[in-house]
Short mmCIF file of N, CA and C in Angstrom, two decimals:
data_model
loop_
_atom_site.label_atom_id
_atom_site.label_comp_id
_atom_site.label_asym_id
_atom_site.label_seq_id
_atom_site.Cartn_x
_atom_site.Cartn_y
_atom_site.Cartn_z
N MET Y 1 -22.55 80.33 -53.46
CA MET Y 1 -22.08 79.19 -52.72
C MET Y 1 -23.20 78.68 -51.81
N ALA Y 2 -23.48 77.41 -51.94
CA ALA Y 2 -24.50 76.83 -51.08
C ALA Y 2 -24.35 75.32 -51.02
N ILE Y 3 -24.63 74.80 -49.86
CA ILE Y 3 -24.67 73.36 -49.66
C ILE Y 3 -26.10 73.02 -49.27
N PHE Y 4 -26.73 72.15 -50.06
CA PHE Y 4 -28.13 71.81 -49.86
C PHE Y 4 -28.27 70.35 -49.48
N PHE Y 5 -29.26 70.07 -48.65
CA PHE Y 5 -29.63 68.71 -48.30
C PHE Y 5 -31.08 68.52 -48.72
N SER Y 6 -31.36 67.47 -49.47
CA SER Y 6 -32.74 67.13 -49.79
C SER Y 6 -32.93 65.63 -49.61
N TYR Y 7 -34.18 65.24 -49.47
CA TYR Y 7 -34.49 63.88 -49.03
C TYR Y 7 -35.66 63.32 -49.82
N LYS Y 8 -35.58 62.03 -50.08
CA LYS Y 8 -36.69 61.36 -50.76
C LYS Y 8 -37.93 61.39 -49.88
N THR Y 9 -37.76 61.15 -48.58
CA THR Y 9 -38.90 61.13 -47.65
C THR Y 9 -38.52 61.85 -46.36
N PRO Y 10 -39.52 62.32 -45.62
CA PRO Y 10 -39.24 62.95 -44.31
C PRO Y 10 -38.56 61.99 -43.34
N SER Y 11 -38.85 60.70 -43.42
CA SER Y 11 -38.21 59.75 -42.49
C SER Y 11 -36.70 59.71 -42.70
N ILE Y 12 -36.26 59.90 -43.94
CA ILE Y 12 -34.82 59.96 -44.19
C ILE Y 12 -34.26 61.26 -43.61
N SER Y 13 -34.96 62.35 -43.77
CA SER Y 13 -34.52 63.63 -43.22
C SER Y 13 -34.28 63.53 -41.73
N ASN Y 14 -35.14 62.82 -41.05
CA ASN Y 14 -35.01 62.69 -39.59
C ASN Y 14 -33.78 61.89 -39.18
N ARG Y 15 -33.20 61.11 -40.09
CA ARG Y 15 -32.01 60.31 -39.79
C ARG Y 15 -30.73 61.13 -39.86
N ILE Y 16 -30.77 62.29 -40.51
CA ILE Y 16 -29.57 63.09 -40.73
C ILE Y 16 -29.52 64.20 -39.69
N SER Y 17 -28.57 64.10 -38.78
CA SER Y 17 -28.44 65.12 -37.73
C SER Y 17 -27.19 65.96 -37.99
N ASN Y 18 -27.04 67.02 -37.24
CA ASN Y 18 -25.87 67.90 -37.32
C ASN Y 18 -25.65 68.49 -38.72
N LYS Y 19 -26.71 68.84 -39.40
CA LYS Y 19 -26.58 69.36 -40.77
C LYS Y 19 -25.69 70.61 -40.82
N ASN Y 20 -25.86 71.50 -39.88
CA ASN Y 20 -25.05 72.73 -39.88
C ASN Y 20 -23.58 72.43 -39.65
N ASN Y 21 -23.28 71.49 -38.76
CA ASN Y 21 -21.89 71.12 -38.53
C ASN Y 21 -21.29 70.42 -39.75
N ILE Y 22 -22.08 69.61 -40.42
CA ILE Y 22 -21.61 68.95 -41.64
C ILE Y 22 -21.28 69.99 -42.69
N LYS Y 23 -22.12 71.00 -42.84
CA LYS Y 23 -21.86 72.07 -43.81
C LYS Y 23 -20.56 72.81 -43.45
N LYS Y 24 -20.38 73.14 -42.18
CA LYS Y 24 -19.16 73.83 -41.75
C LYS Y 24 -17.93 72.98 -42.05
N TRP Y 25 -18.04 71.69 -41.81
CA TRP Y 25 -16.94 70.76 -42.07
C TRP Y 25 -16.60 70.70 -43.55
N ILE Y 26 -17.59 70.59 -44.39
CA ILE Y 26 -17.36 70.54 -45.84
C ILE Y 26 -16.67 71.82 -46.31
N ILE Y 27 -17.17 72.95 -45.86
CA ILE Y 27 -16.57 74.23 -46.24
C ILE Y 27 -15.12 74.30 -45.76
N TYR Y 28 -14.87 73.87 -44.54
CA TYR Y 28 -13.51 73.86 -44.00
C TYR Y 28 -12.59 73.00 -44.86
N ILE Y 29 -13.02 71.79 -45.18
CA ILE Y 29 -12.19 70.88 -45.98
C ILE Y 29 -11.87 71.51 -47.34
N ILE Y 30 -12.88 72.00 -48.00
CA ILE Y 30 -12.69 72.55 -49.35
C ILE Y 30 -11.87 73.83 -49.33
N GLU Y 31 -12.24 74.78 -48.45
CA GLU Y 31 -11.60 76.10 -48.47
C GLU Y 31 -10.27 76.14 -47.73
N LYS Y 32 -10.24 75.61 -46.53
CA LYS Y 32 -9.03 75.73 -45.72
C LYS Y 32 -7.98 74.68 -46.08
N GLU Y 33 -8.41 73.46 -46.32
CA GLU Y 33 -7.45 72.39 -46.56
C GLU Y 33 -7.06 72.25 -48.03
N PHE Y 34 -8.01 72.49 -48.95
CA PHE Y 34 -7.71 72.32 -50.37
C PHE Y 34 -7.63 73.63 -51.14
N LYS Y 35 -7.89 74.75 -50.44
CA LYS Y 35 -7.75 76.08 -51.04
C LYS Y 35 -8.58 76.26 -52.31
N LYS Y 36 -9.78 75.71 -52.28
CA LYS Y 36 -10.74 75.85 -53.38
C LYS Y 36 -11.95 76.60 -52.84
N SER Y 37 -12.83 77.05 -53.74
CA SER Y 37 -14.04 77.70 -53.27
C SER Y 37 -15.21 76.72 -53.37
N VAL Y 38 -16.18 76.92 -52.51
CA VAL Y 38 -17.37 76.10 -52.50
C VAL Y 38 -18.37 76.69 -53.47
N GLY Y 39 -18.78 75.90 -54.44
CA GLY Y 39 -19.83 76.31 -55.36
C GLY Y 39 -21.16 75.81 -54.82
N ASP Y 40 -21.96 75.20 -55.65
CA ASP Y 40 -23.22 74.59 -55.21
C ASP Y 40 -23.02 73.08 -55.09
N ILE Y 41 -23.25 72.58 -53.90
CA ILE Y 41 -23.15 71.16 -53.63
C ILE Y 41 -24.49 70.70 -53.11
N ASN Y 42 -25.08 69.75 -53.81
CA ASN Y 42 -26.40 69.23 -53.46
C ASN Y 42 -26.27 67.78 -53.00
N PHE Y 43 -26.68 67.54 -51.78
CA PHE Y 43 -26.75 66.17 -51.26
C PHE Y 43 -28.21 65.72 -51.34
N TYR Y 44 -28.42 64.58 -51.95
CA TYR Y 44 -29.76 64.01 -52.03
C TYR Y 44 -29.71 62.64 -51.37
N PHE Y 45 -30.47 62.49 -50.29
CA PHE Y 45 -30.50 61.25 -49.53
C PHE Y 45 -31.72 60.44 -49.95
N THR Y 46 -31.50 59.21 -50.36
CA THR Y 46 -32.57 58.40 -50.90
C THR Y 46 -32.45 56.97 -50.36
N ASP Y 47 -33.11 56.04 -51.05
CA ASP Y 47 -33.07 54.63 -50.64
C ASP Y 47 -32.42 53.78 -51.73
N ASP Y 48 -32.29 52.49 -51.45
CA ASP Y 48 -31.61 51.59 -52.39
C ASP Y 48 -32.30 51.51 -53.74
N SER Y 49 -33.63 51.46 -53.75
CA SER Y 49 -34.31 51.30 -55.04
C SER Y 49 -34.06 52.49 -55.95
N GLU Y 50 -34.08 53.70 -55.40
CA GLU Y 50 -33.87 54.87 -56.25
C GLU Y 50 -32.41 55.01 -56.68
N ILE Y 51 -31.46 54.70 -55.79
CA ILE Y 51 -30.07 54.83 -56.20
C ILE Y 51 -29.72 53.81 -57.28
N LEU Y 52 -30.35 52.63 -57.22
CA LEU Y 52 -30.15 51.63 -58.28
C LEU Y 52 -30.64 52.18 -59.62
N GLU Y 53 -31.79 52.82 -59.62
CA GLU Y 53 -32.32 53.40 -60.86
C GLU Y 53 -31.41 54.51 -61.39
N ILE Y 54 -30.91 55.35 -60.50
CA ILE Y 54 -29.98 56.42 -60.91
C ILE Y 54 -28.70 55.81 -61.47
N ASN Y 55 -28.21 54.78 -60.81
CA ASN Y 55 -26.99 54.10 -61.26
C ASN Y 55 -27.18 53.50 -62.66
N LYS Y 56 -28.33 52.90 -62.89
CA LYS Y 56 -28.63 52.34 -64.22
C LYS Y 56 -28.76 53.43 -65.27
N LYS Y 57 -29.54 54.46 -64.95
CA LYS Y 57 -29.87 55.50 -65.92
C LYS Y 57 -28.66 56.34 -66.33
N TYR Y 58 -27.86 56.76 -65.37
CA TYR Y 58 -26.80 57.70 -65.66
C TYR Y 58 -25.42 57.06 -65.82
N LEU Y 59 -25.20 55.92 -65.21
CA LEU Y 59 -23.87 55.30 -65.26
C LEU Y 59 -23.85 53.94 -65.93
N ASP Y 60 -25.03 53.45 -66.30
CA ASP Y 60 -25.16 52.13 -66.93
C ASP Y 60 -24.59 51.03 -66.04
N HIS Y 61 -24.78 51.20 -64.73
CA HIS Y 61 -24.36 50.19 -63.74
C HIS Y 61 -25.61 49.56 -63.14
N ASN Y 62 -25.64 48.24 -63.10
CA ASN Y 62 -26.81 47.54 -62.56
C ASN Y 62 -26.48 46.95 -61.19
N TYR Y 63 -26.16 47.84 -60.24
CA TYR Y 63 -25.89 47.39 -58.89
C TYR Y 63 -26.16 48.53 -57.90
N TYR Y 64 -26.37 48.10 -56.65
CA TYR Y 64 -26.58 49.06 -55.56
C TYR Y 64 -25.24 49.67 -55.17
N THR Y 65 -25.31 50.87 -54.64
CA THR Y 65 -24.11 51.54 -54.16
C THR Y 65 -24.52 52.49 -53.04
N ASP Y 66 -23.56 52.93 -52.26
CA ASP Y 66 -23.87 53.87 -51.19
C ASP Y 66 -23.89 55.31 -51.67
N ILE Y 67 -23.13 55.60 -52.74
CA ILE Y 67 -22.99 56.99 -53.17
C ILE Y 67 -22.73 57.06 -54.67
N ILE Y 68 -23.30 58.08 -55.28
CA ILE Y 68 -23.00 58.44 -56.67
C ILE Y 68 -22.71 59.94 -56.66
N THR Y 69 -21.60 60.31 -57.27
CA THR Y 69 -21.19 61.71 -57.31
C THR Y 69 -21.18 62.22 -58.74
N PHE Y 70 -21.88 63.32 -58.96
CA PHE Y 70 -21.88 63.98 -60.26
C PHE Y 70 -21.08 65.27 -60.11
N ASN Y 71 -19.98 65.35 -60.82
CA ASN Y 71 -19.02 66.43 -60.66
C ASN Y 71 -19.31 67.54 -61.67
N TYR Y 72 -19.52 68.77 -61.15
CA TYR Y 72 -19.71 69.95 -61.99
C TYR Y 72 -18.67 71.02 -61.65
N CYS Y 73 -17.52 70.60 -61.18
CA CYS Y 73 -16.49 71.52 -60.72
C CYS Y 73 -15.85 72.27 -61.88
N THR Y 74 -15.42 73.49 -61.56
CA THR Y 74 -14.54 74.23 -62.46
C THR Y 74 -13.16 74.19 -61.82
N GLU Y 75 -12.23 74.89 -62.37
CA GLU Y 75 -10.86 74.80 -61.89
C GLU Y 75 -10.73 75.05 -60.38
N ASN Y 76 -11.40 76.08 -59.88
CA ASN Y 76 -11.26 76.42 -58.46
C ASN Y 76 -12.55 76.35 -57.66
N SER Y 77 -13.66 76.04 -58.30
CA SER Y 77 -14.95 76.00 -57.61
C SER Y 77 -15.47 74.56 -57.57
N ILE Y 78 -15.76 74.10 -56.37
CA ILE Y 78 -16.20 72.72 -56.16
C ILE Y 78 -17.73 72.69 -56.14
N SER Y 79 -18.31 72.02 -57.13
CA SER Y 79 -19.76 71.91 -57.26
C SER Y 79 -20.12 70.50 -57.71
N GLY Y 80 -21.28 70.04 -57.28
CA GLY Y 80 -21.73 68.74 -57.75
C GLY Y 80 -22.99 68.29 -57.05
N ASP Y 81 -23.52 67.19 -57.55
CA ASP Y 81 -24.65 66.51 -56.93
C ASP Y 81 -24.14 65.20 -56.35
N ILE Y 82 -24.48 64.96 -55.10
CA ILE Y 82 -24.06 63.75 -54.41
C ILE Y 82 -25.31 63.03 -53.93
N VAL Y 83 -25.51 61.83 -54.46
CA VAL Y 83 -26.68 61.02 -54.13
C VAL Y 83 -26.22 59.91 -53.19
N ILE Y 84 -26.89 59.79 -52.04
CA ILE Y 84 -26.50 58.82 -51.02
C ILE Y 84 -27.69 57.94 -50.68
N SER Y 85 -27.46 56.62 -50.70
CA SER Y 85 -28.49 55.68 -50.26
C SER Y 85 -28.37 55.47 -48.76
N VAL Y 86 -29.35 55.94 -48.04
CA VAL Y 86 -29.36 55.78 -46.58
C VAL Y 86 -29.47 54.30 -46.22
N ASP Y 87 -30.18 53.51 -47.04
CA ASP Y 87 -30.28 52.06 -46.79
C ASP Y 87 -28.91 51.40 -46.80
N THR Y 88 -28.11 51.71 -47.82
CA THR Y 88 -26.78 51.09 -47.92
C THR Y 88 -25.86 51.61 -46.83
N VAL Y 89 -25.95 52.89 -46.51
CA VAL Y 89 -25.14 53.43 -45.41
C VAL Y 89 -25.46 52.67 -44.12
N LYS Y 90 -26.73 52.44 -43.88
CA LYS Y 90 -27.16 51.73 -42.67
C LYS Y 90 -26.61 50.30 -42.65
N SER Y 91 -26.72 49.59 -43.77
CA SER Y 91 -26.22 48.21 -43.78
C SER Y 91 -24.69 48.16 -43.72
N ASN Y 92 -24.02 49.14 -44.36
CA ASN Y 92 -22.55 49.19 -44.26
C ASN Y 92 -22.10 49.48 -42.84
N ALA Y 93 -22.82 50.34 -42.15
CA ALA Y 93 -22.47 50.64 -40.75
C ALA Y 93 -22.52 49.35 -39.92
N LYS Y 94 -23.54 48.57 -40.15
CA LYS Y 94 -23.66 47.31 -39.43
C LYS Y 94 -22.52 46.36 -39.81
N ASP Y 95 -22.23 46.26 -41.10
CA ASP Y 95 -21.15 45.37 -41.58
C ASP Y 95 -19.79 45.79 -41.04
N TYR Y 96 -19.53 47.09 -40.96
CA TYR Y 96 -18.23 47.60 -40.50
C TYR Y 96 -18.19 47.85 -38.99
N ASN Y 97 -19.32 47.57 -38.32
CA ASN Y 97 -19.41 47.72 -36.87
C ASN Y 97 -19.08 49.16 -36.42
N VAL Y 98 -19.71 50.12 -37.12
CA VAL Y 98 -19.59 51.53 -36.75
C VAL Y 98 -21.00 52.10 -36.64
N THR Y 99 -21.11 53.27 -36.09
CA THR Y 99 -22.44 53.89 -35.99
C THR Y 99 -22.91 54.36 -37.37
N PHE Y 100 -24.22 54.50 -37.49
CA PHE Y 100 -24.79 55.03 -38.72
C PHE Y 100 -24.19 56.41 -39.02
N GLU Y 101 -24.08 57.27 -38.01
CA GLU Y 101 -23.57 58.62 -38.20
C GLU Y 101 -22.13 58.60 -38.70
N ASN Y 102 -21.30 57.72 -38.14
CA ASN Y 102 -19.91 57.63 -38.58
C ASN Y 102 -19.83 57.21 -40.04
N GLU Y 103 -20.60 56.21 -40.42
CA GLU Y 103 -20.58 55.76 -41.81
C GLU Y 103 -21.15 56.83 -42.74
N LEU Y 104 -22.18 57.52 -42.31
CA LEU Y 104 -22.75 58.59 -43.11
C LEU Y 104 -21.72 59.69 -43.33
N HIS Y 105 -21.02 60.10 -42.29
CA HIS Y 105 -19.99 61.13 -42.43
C HIS Y 105 -18.89 60.66 -43.39
N ARG Y 106 -18.52 59.38 -43.31
CA ARG Y 106 -17.49 58.85 -44.21
C ARG Y 106 -17.97 58.94 -45.66
N VAL Y 107 -19.21 58.58 -45.90
CA VAL Y 107 -19.74 58.61 -47.27
C VAL Y 107 -19.86 60.06 -47.76
N ILE Y 108 -20.29 60.95 -46.91
CA ILE Y 108 -20.37 62.37 -47.29
C ILE Y 108 -19.01 62.89 -47.72
N VAL Y 109 -17.99 62.65 -46.91
CA VAL Y 109 -16.67 63.18 -47.27
C VAL Y 109 -16.09 62.43 -48.46
N HIS Y 110 -16.47 61.17 -48.64
CA HIS Y 110 -16.05 60.42 -49.82
C HIS Y 110 -16.53 61.15 -51.09
N GLY Y 111 -17.77 61.59 -51.08
CA GLY Y 111 -18.30 62.34 -52.22
C GLY Y 111 -17.56 63.66 -52.43
N ILE Y 112 -17.27 64.35 -51.35
CA ILE Y 112 -16.52 65.61 -51.44
C ILE Y 112 -15.13 65.35 -52.02
N LEU Y 113 -14.49 64.28 -51.57
CA LEU Y 113 -13.16 63.95 -52.09
C LEU Y 113 -13.21 63.63 -53.58
N HIS Y 114 -14.28 62.98 -54.03
CA HIS Y 114 -14.44 62.77 -55.48
C HIS Y 114 -14.50 64.11 -56.20
N LEU Y 115 -15.26 65.06 -55.65
CA LEU Y 115 -15.35 66.38 -56.27
C LEU Y 115 -14.00 67.08 -56.28
N LEU Y 116 -13.16 66.78 -55.30
CA LEU Y 116 -11.83 67.39 -55.21
C LEU Y 116 -10.80 66.67 -56.08
N GLY Y 117 -11.24 65.64 -56.80
CA GLY Y 117 -10.34 64.99 -57.75
C GLY Y 117 -9.83 63.62 -57.36
N PHE Y 118 -10.22 63.13 -56.20
CA PHE Y 118 -9.78 61.81 -55.77
C PHE Y 118 -10.65 60.75 -56.43
N ASP Y 119 -10.03 59.63 -56.76
CA ASP Y 119 -10.73 58.53 -57.40
C ASP Y 119 -10.50 57.27 -56.58
N ASP Y 120 -11.27 56.24 -56.88
CA ASP Y 120 -11.10 54.96 -56.19
C ASP Y 120 -11.24 53.79 -57.17
N SER Y 121 -10.71 53.99 -58.37
CA SER Y 121 -10.80 52.97 -59.41
C SER Y 121 -9.75 51.88 -59.26
N THR Y 122 -8.63 52.21 -58.66
CA THR Y 122 -7.56 51.23 -58.48
C THR Y 122 -7.34 50.99 -56.98
N GLU Y 123 -6.61 49.95 -56.68
CA GLU Y 123 -6.30 49.65 -55.27
C GLU Y 123 -5.51 50.79 -54.62
N LYS Y 124 -4.56 51.34 -55.35
CA LYS Y 124 -3.75 52.45 -54.83
C LYS Y 124 -4.62 53.68 -54.57
N GLN Y 125 -5.52 53.99 -55.50
CA GLN Y 125 -6.42 55.13 -55.32
C GLN Y 125 -7.37 54.91 -54.16
N THR Y 126 -7.87 53.69 -54.03
CA THR Y 126 -8.78 53.36 -52.92
C THR Y 126 -8.07 53.56 -51.59
N LYS Y 127 -6.84 53.14 -51.49
CA LYS Y 127 -6.06 53.32 -50.25
C LYS Y 127 -5.89 54.82 -49.95
N GLU Y 128 -5.58 55.59 -50.98
CA GLU Y 128 -5.38 57.03 -50.79
C GLU Y 128 -6.67 57.72 -50.35
N ILE Y 129 -7.80 57.39 -50.99
CA ILE Y 129 -9.06 58.05 -50.63
C ILE Y 129 -9.48 57.63 -49.22
N ARG Y 130 -9.23 56.39 -48.81
CA ARG Y 130 -9.54 55.95 -47.44
C ARG Y 130 -8.72 56.74 -46.42
N GLU Y 131 -7.44 56.95 -46.73
CA GLU Y 131 -6.60 57.75 -45.83
C GLU Y 131 -7.12 59.18 -45.70
N LYS Y 132 -7.57 59.76 -46.82
CA LYS Y 132 -8.13 61.12 -46.78
C LYS Y 132 -9.46 61.15 -46.02
N GLU Y 133 -10.28 60.09 -46.18
CA GLU Y 133 -11.52 60.02 -45.41
C GLU Y 133 -11.21 60.01 -43.91
N ASN Y 134 -10.26 59.18 -43.51
CA ASN Y 134 -9.90 59.11 -42.09
C ASN Y 134 -9.37 60.44 -41.58
N TRP Y 135 -8.55 61.10 -42.38
CA TRP Y 135 -8.03 62.41 -42.03
C TRP Y 135 -9.17 63.41 -41.85
N ALA Y 136 -10.11 63.42 -42.79
CA ALA Y 136 -11.23 64.36 -42.73
C ALA Y 136 -12.16 64.05 -41.55
N LEU Y 137 -12.37 62.77 -41.27
CA LEU Y 137 -13.21 62.40 -40.12
C LEU Y 137 -12.59 62.86 -38.81
N LYS Y 138 -11.28 62.77 -38.70
CA LYS Y 138 -10.60 63.26 -37.48
C LYS Y 138 -10.84 64.75 -37.31
N ILE Y 139 -10.79 65.48 -38.41
CA ILE Y 139 -11.07 66.92 -38.34
C ILE Y 139 -12.50 67.16 -37.87
N PHE Y 140 -13.46 66.44 -38.46
CA PHE Y 140 -14.86 66.62 -38.07
C PHE Y 140 -15.05 66.35 -36.59
N TYR Y 141 -14.56 65.21 -36.11
CA TYR Y 141 -14.80 64.84 -34.73
C TYR Y 141 -14.02 65.68 -33.74
N SER Y 142 -12.95 66.32 -34.18
CA SER Y 142 -12.21 67.18 -33.26
C SER Y 142 -12.81 68.60 -33.20
N LYS Y 143 -13.48 69.03 -34.27
CA LYS Y 143 -13.99 70.41 -34.32
C LYS Y 143 -15.50 70.54 -34.15
N TRP Y 144 -16.26 69.56 -34.63
CA TRP Y 144 -17.71 69.75 -34.68
C TRP Y 144 -18.53 68.64 -34.04
N ASN Y 145 -17.93 67.82 -33.25
CA ASN Y 145 -18.71 66.76 -32.63
C ASN Y 145 -18.50 66.74 -31.14
#
């Protein structure tokens, strides 16, 4: 079991704070709330140009996005690669009038929720995943912030 953070550049690494608390939060959500085990979860923080290339190469999508989740879960073990564009997180934070950290935490848990089986392909699913994001953010800010 391991949660890893890697970065395209050191400047991106410097933008991500509270890494240990984020790891504790992810483990809490997966183990305590969803009763699953944590496998290997890799977060890769990059920029818009690279996430666009990943989106084209692996998903055949020609657009920017804040997050791409690759699910390698088994029945009870949550594992995957989560690619996050720090550029898009930053612009979304501005658009939604929230802090960069708040939007980053939302995107991180969004990826975890995808690994846990939540989808956002329909309006109903999007509403459900947003409610779970808000629930998870309340947990983070009450325990680790």
